[in-house]
Coordinates of C-alpha atoms (C1' of nucleotides) in Angstrom, one line a residue:
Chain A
X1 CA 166.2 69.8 96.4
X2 CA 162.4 70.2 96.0
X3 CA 161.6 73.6 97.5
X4 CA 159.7 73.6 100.4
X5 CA 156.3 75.3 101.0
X6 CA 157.7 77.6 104.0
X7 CA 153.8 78.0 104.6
X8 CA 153.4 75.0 106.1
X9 CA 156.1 75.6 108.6
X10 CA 154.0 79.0 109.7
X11 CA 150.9 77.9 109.6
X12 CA 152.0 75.0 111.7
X13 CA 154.2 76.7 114.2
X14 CA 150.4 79.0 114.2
X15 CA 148.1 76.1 115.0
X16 CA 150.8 74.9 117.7
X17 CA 150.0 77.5 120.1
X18 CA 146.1 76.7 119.7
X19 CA 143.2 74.8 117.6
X20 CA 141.9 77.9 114.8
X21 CA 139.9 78.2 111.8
X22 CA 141.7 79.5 108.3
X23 CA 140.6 83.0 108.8
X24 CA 142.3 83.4 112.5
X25 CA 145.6 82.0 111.5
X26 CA 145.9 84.3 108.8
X27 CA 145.2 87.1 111.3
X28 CA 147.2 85.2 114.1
X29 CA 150.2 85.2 111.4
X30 CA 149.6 88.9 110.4
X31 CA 149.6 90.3 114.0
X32 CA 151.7 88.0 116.0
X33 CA 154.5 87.4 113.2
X34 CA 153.6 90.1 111.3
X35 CA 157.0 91.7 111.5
X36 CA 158.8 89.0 110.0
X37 CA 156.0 86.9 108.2
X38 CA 153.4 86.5 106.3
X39 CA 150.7 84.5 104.7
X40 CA 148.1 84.8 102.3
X41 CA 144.5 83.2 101.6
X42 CA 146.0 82.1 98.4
X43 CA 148.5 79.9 100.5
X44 CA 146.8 79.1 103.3
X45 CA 143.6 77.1 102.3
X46 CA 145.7 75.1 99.8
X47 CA 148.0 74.1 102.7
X48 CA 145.7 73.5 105.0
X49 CA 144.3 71.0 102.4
X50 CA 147.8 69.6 102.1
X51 CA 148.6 69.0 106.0
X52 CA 144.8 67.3 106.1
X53 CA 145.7 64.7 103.8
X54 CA 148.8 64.1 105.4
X55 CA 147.6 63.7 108.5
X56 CA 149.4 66.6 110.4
X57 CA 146.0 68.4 111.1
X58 CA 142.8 67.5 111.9
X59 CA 139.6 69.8 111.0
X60 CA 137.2 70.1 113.7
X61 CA 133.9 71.9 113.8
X62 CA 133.8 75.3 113.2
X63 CA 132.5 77.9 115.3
X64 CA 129.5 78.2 113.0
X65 CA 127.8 76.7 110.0
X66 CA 130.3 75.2 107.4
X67 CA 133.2 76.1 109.5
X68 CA 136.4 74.6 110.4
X69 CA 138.7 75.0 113.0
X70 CA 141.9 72.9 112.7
X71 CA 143.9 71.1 114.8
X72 CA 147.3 69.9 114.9
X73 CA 147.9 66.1 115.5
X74 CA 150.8 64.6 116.9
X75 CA 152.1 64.1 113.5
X76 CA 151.9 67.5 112.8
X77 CA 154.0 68.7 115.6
X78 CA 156.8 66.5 114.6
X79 CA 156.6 67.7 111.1
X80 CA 157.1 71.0 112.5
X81 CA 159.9 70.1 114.5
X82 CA 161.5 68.8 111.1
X83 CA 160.4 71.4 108.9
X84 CA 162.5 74.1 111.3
X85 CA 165.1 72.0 111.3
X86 CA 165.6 72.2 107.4
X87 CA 168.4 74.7 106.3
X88 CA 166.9 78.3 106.2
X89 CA 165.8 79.1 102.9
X90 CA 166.8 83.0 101.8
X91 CA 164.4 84.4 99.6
X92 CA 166.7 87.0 97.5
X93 CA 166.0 90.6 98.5
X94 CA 164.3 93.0 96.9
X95 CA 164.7 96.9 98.1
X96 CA 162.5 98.7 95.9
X97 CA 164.1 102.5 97.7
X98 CA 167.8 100.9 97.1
X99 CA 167.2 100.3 93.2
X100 CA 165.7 103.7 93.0
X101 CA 168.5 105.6 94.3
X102 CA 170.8 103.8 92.6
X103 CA 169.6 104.8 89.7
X104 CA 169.1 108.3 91.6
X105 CA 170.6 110.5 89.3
X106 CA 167.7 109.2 86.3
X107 CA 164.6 109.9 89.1
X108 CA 166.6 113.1 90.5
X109 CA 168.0 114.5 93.4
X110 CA 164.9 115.5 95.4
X111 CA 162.8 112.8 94.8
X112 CA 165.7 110.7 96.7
X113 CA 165.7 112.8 99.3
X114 CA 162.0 112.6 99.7
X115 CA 162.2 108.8 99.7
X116 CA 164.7 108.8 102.6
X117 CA 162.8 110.8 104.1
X118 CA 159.5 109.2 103.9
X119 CA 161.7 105.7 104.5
X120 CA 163.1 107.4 107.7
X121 CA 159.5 108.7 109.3
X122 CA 158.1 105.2 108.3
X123 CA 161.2 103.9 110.2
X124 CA 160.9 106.0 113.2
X125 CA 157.1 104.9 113.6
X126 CA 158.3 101.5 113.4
X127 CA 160.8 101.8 116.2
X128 CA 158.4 103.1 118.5
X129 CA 155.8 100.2 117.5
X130 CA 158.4 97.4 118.4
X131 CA 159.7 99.8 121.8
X132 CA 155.8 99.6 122.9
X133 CA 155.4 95.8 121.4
X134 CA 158.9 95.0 123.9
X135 CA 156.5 96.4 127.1
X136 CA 153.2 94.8 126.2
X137 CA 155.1 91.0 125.4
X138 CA 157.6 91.6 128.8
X139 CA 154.0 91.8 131.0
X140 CA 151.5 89.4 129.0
X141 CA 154.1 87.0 129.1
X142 CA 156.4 87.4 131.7
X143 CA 157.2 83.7 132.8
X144 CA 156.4 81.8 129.7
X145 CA 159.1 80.1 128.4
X146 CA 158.7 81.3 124.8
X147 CA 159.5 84.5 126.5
X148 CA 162.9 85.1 125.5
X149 CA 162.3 83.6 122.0
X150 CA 159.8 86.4 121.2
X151 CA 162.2 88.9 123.0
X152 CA 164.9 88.0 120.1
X153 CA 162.7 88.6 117.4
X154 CA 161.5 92.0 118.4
X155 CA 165.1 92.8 119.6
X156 CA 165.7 92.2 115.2
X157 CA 163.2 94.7 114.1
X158 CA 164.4 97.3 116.7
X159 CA 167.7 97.0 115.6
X160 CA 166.5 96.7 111.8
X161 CA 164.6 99.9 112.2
X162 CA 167.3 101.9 114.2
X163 CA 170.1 101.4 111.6
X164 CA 167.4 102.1 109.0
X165 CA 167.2 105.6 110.8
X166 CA 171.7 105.7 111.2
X167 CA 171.5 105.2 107.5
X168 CA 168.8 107.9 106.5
X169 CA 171.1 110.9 108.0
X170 CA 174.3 109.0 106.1
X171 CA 172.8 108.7 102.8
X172 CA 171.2 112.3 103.3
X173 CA 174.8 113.4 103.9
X174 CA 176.2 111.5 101.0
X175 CA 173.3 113.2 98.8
X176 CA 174.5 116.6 99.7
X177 CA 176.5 117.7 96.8
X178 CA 174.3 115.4 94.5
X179 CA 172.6 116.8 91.5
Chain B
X1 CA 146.3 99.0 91.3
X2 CA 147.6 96.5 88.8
X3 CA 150.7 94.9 89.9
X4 CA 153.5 96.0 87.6
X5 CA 156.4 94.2 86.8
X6 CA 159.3 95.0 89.1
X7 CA 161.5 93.0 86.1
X8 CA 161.2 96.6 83.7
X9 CA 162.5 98.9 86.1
X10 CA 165.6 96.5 87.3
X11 CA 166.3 95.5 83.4
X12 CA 165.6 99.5 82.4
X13 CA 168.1 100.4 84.7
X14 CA 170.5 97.7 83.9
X15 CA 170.2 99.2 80.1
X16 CA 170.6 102.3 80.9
X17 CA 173.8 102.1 81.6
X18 CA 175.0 99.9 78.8
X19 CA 173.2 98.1 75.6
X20 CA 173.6 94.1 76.8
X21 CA 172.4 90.3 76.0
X22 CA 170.1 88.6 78.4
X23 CA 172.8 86.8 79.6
X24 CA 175.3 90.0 80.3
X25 CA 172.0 91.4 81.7
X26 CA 171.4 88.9 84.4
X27 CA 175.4 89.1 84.9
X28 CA 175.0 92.6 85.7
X29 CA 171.9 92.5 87.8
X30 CA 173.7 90.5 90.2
X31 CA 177.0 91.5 90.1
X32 CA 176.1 95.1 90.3
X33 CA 172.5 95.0 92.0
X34 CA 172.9 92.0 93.3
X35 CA 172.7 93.7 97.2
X36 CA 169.3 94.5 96.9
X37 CA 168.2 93.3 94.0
X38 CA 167.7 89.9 92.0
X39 CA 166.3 88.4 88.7
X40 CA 166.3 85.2 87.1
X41 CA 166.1 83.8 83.4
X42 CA 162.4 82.9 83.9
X43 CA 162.0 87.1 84.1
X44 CA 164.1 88.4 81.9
X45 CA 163.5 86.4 78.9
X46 CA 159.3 87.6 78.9
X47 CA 160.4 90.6 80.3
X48 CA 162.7 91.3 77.3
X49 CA 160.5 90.3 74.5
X50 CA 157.2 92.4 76.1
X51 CA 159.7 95.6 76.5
X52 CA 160.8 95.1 72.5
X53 CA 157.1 94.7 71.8
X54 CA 156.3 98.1 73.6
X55 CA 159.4 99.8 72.2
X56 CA 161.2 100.6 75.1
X57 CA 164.0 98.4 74.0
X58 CA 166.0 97.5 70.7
X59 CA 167.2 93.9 69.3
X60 CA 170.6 94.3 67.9
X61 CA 173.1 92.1 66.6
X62 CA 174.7 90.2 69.2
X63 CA 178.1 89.2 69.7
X64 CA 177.8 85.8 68.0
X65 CA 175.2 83.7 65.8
X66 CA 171.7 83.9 67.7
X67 CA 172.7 86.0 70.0
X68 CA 170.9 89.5 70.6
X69 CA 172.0 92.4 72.5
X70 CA 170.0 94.5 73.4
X71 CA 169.7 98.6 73.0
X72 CA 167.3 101.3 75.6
X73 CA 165.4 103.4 73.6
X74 CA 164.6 107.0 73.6
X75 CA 160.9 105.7 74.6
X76 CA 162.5 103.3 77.2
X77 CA 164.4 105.8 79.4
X78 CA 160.8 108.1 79.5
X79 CA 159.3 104.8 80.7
X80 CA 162.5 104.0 83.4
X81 CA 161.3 107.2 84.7
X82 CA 157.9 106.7 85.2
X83 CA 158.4 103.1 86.4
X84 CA 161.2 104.6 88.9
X85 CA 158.6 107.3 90.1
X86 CA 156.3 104.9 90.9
X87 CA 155.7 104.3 94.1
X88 CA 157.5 101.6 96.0
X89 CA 156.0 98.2 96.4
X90 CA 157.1 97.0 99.4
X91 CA 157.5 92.7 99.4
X92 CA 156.5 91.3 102.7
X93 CA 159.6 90.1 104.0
X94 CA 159.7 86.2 105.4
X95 CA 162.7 85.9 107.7
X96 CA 163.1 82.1 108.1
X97 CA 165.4 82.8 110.6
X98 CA 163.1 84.7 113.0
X99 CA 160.6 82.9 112.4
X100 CA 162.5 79.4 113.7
X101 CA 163.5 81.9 116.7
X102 CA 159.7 82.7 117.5
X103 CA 159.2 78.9 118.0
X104 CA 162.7 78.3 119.0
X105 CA 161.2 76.4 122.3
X106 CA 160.1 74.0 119.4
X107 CA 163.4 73.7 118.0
X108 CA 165.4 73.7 120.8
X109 CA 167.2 76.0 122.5
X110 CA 170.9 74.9 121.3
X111 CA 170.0 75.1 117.6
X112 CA 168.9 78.3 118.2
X113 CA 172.3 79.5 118.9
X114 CA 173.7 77.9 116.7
X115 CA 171.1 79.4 113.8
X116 CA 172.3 83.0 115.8
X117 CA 176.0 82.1 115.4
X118 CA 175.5 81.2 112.1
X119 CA 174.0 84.2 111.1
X120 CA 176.7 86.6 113.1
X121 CA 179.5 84.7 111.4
X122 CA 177.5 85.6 107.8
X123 CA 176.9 89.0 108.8
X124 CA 180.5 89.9 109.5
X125 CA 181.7 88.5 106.0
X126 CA 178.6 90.5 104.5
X127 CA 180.5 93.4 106.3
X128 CA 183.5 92.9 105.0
X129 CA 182.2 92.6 101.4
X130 CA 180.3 96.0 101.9
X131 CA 183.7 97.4 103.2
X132 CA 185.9 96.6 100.3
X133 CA 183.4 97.3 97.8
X134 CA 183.0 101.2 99.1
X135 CA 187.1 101.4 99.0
X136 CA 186.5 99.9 95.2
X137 CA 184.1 102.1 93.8
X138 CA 185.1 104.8 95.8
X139 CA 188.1 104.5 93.4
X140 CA 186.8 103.3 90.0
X141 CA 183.9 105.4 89.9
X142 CA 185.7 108.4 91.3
X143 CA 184.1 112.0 90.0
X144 CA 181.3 109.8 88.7
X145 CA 178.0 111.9 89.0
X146 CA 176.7 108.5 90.0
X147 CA 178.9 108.2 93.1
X148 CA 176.6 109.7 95.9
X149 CA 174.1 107.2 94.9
X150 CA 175.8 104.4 94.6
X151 CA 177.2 105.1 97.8
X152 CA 173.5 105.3 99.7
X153 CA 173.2 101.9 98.5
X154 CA 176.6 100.5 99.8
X155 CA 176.0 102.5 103.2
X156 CA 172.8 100.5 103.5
X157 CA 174.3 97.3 103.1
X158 CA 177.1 98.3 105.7
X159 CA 174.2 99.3 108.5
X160 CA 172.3 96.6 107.6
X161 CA 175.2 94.1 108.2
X162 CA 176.5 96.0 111.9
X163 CA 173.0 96.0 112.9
X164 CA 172.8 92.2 112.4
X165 CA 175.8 91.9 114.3
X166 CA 174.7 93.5 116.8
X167 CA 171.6 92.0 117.1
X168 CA 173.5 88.9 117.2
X169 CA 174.9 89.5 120.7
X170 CA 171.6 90.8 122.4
X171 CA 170.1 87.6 120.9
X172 CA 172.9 85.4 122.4
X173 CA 172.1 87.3 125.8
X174 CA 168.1 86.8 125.8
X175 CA 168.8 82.7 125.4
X176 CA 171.4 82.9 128.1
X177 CA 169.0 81.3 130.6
X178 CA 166.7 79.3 128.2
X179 CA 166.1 76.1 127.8
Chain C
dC1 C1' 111.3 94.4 113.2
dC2 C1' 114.0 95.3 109.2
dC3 C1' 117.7 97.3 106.8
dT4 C1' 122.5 98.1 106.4
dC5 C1' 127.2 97.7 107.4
dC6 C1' 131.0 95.4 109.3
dT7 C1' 133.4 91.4 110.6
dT8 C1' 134.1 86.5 110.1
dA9 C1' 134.8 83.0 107.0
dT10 C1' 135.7 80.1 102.8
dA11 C1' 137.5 79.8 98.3
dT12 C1' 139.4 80.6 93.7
dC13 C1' 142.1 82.9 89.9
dT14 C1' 145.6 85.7 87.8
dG15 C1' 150.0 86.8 87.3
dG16 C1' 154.8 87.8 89.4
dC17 C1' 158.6 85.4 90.2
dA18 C1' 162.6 81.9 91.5
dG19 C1' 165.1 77.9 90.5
dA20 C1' 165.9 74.0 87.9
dT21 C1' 166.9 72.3 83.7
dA22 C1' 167.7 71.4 78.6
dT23 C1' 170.2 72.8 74.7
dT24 C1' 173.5 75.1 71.7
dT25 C1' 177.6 77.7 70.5
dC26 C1' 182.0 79.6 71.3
dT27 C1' 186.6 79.5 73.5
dA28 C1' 190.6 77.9 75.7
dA29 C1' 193.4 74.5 77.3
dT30 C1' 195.4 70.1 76.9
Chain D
dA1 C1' 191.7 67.3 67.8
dT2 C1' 189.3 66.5 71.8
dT3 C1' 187.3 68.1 75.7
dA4 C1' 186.0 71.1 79.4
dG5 C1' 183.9 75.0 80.5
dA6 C1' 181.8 79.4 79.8
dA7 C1' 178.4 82.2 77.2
dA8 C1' 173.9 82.3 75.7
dT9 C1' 168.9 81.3 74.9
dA10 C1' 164.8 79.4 76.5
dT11 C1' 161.1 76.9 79.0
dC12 C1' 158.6 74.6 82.9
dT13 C1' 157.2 73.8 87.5
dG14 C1' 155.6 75.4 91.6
dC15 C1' 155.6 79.0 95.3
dC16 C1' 153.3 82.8 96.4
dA17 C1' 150.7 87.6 96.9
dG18 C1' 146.8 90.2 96.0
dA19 C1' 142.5 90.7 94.2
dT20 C1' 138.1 89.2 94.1
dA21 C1' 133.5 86.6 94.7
dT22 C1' 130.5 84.9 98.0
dA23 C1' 127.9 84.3 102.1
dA24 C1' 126.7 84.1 107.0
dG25 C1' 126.3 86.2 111.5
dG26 C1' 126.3 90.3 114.6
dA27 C1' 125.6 95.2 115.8
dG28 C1' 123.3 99.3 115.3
dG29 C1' 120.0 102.5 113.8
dG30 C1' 115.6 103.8 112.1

DNA sequence: CCCTCCTTATATCTGGCAGATATTTCTAAT
DNA sequence: ATTAGAAATATCTGCCAGATATAAGGAGGG
């Protein structure tokens, strides 16, 4: 199977909610999917490229002088109704604090325990950025009917981040006796 | 900040604990690291030949004709460290699950649960996995100074895996009345 | 009115990296 | 002896992030 570009299925999804120019859908991906996405200029302008020729968006004048703001066409929606249809594809994980304390005993014991610690303060302030992100979504769009498709994405990172912080005081625990 | 190659640490470490082929190598990664951690061929290979080329690794006869195994040097474990202390470079993470949730309207709200289901059922075997492979090592590695770490990393797993679950069911419960 | 700084905006290049694939050698089973 | 499969080495394509170059417009101060 060919891979996919997943960009295309962002930047898409993006320009399905409104009409904007490169630049605003990279910050529309950065702050509204930010927790579970994202895109870079590298990607983007090629793909925007891409979906022009094929049809599935249209570019529009800017809002100033050699500008473009893009918009999807009919085509375009359906294409992103088929690309989220396609099998999820799992990028293999990489934990950059997992393969250093597995090989904890060659970086030593304290410098672990710093990294959980720095990994569990990081965690904490993310928890407390999704609790506040679940208030502001619940008012701004209370009613939509994206509402409770929004709600279980943010429900995923408060969860993530909570057994991120369970964890911390486990592996702290485990660490204990650790040279 | 030049990007460094996350392949030397992982293929370091891998060596560190026993002299290898690429093959064995790749074996190991993902057999042993294979939680957090992945390579491929395309890596290791130029990885392999640039770490002889610096030093940090040996070529040694391997265990047939054309075959090399290959041996960390003294030079290597000093570099291990230094890569190790590093700090971590974290990889934005692209959920494609999430992300087919955030425009779930699109994609309709049946799929959705079954995409949810999907992942629950997924998440329970990961469990599992995480669960026999603590009662394993717990045994085989018994007294090892290498236990407490190696144990941070299966605990991870494990919280990782009930906090998907878990997430599973609130998810389930924010699509109750959607459409 | 001009200078400067910040934001918006477009675009390209390098290099990390995954996944697929081609090829050869060894081993085990039939 | 033949064949199937595993072990092993290697390369290529294309996705992708991050850095960087460039320039236009707006805001603010002097």
């Amino acid at each position: 199977m060919a891979r996919r570009s997943q960009t295309e299925m962002a930047v898409l999804g993006a320009l399905s909610m409104q009409p904007m120019t490169a630049y605003a859908l990279r910050e529309a991906i950065r702050d509204v999917l930010g927790h579970f996405w994202s895109e870079s200029f590298g990607q983007i302008y090629p793909t925007l490229q891409a979906l022009e020729q094929q049809g599935h968006v249209e570019r529009r004048e800017g809002p100033r002088a050699g500008s473009s703001t893009f918009v999807i066409t009919a085509s375009g929606t359906a294409h992103l109704h088929e690309l989220l249809s396609e099998p999820i594809t799992t990028t293999p994980s990489r934990n950059g604090l997992l393969l250093r304390l597995f090989f904890g005993r060659t970086l030593g014991s304290d410098r672990c325990r710093e990294l959980i610690l720095q990994a569990r303060a990081d965690a904490e302030r993310s928890l407390a950025d999704y609790e506040e992100l679940r208030r502001t979504v619940a008012v701004e769009d209370a009613g939509s009917p994206d509402l409770p498709y929004i709600m279980t994405t943010i429900s995923a990172g408060r969860h993530s981040a909570q057994a991120l912080i369970a964890w911390t005081e486990e592996a702290l625990t485990l660490l204990d006796g650790a040279t």
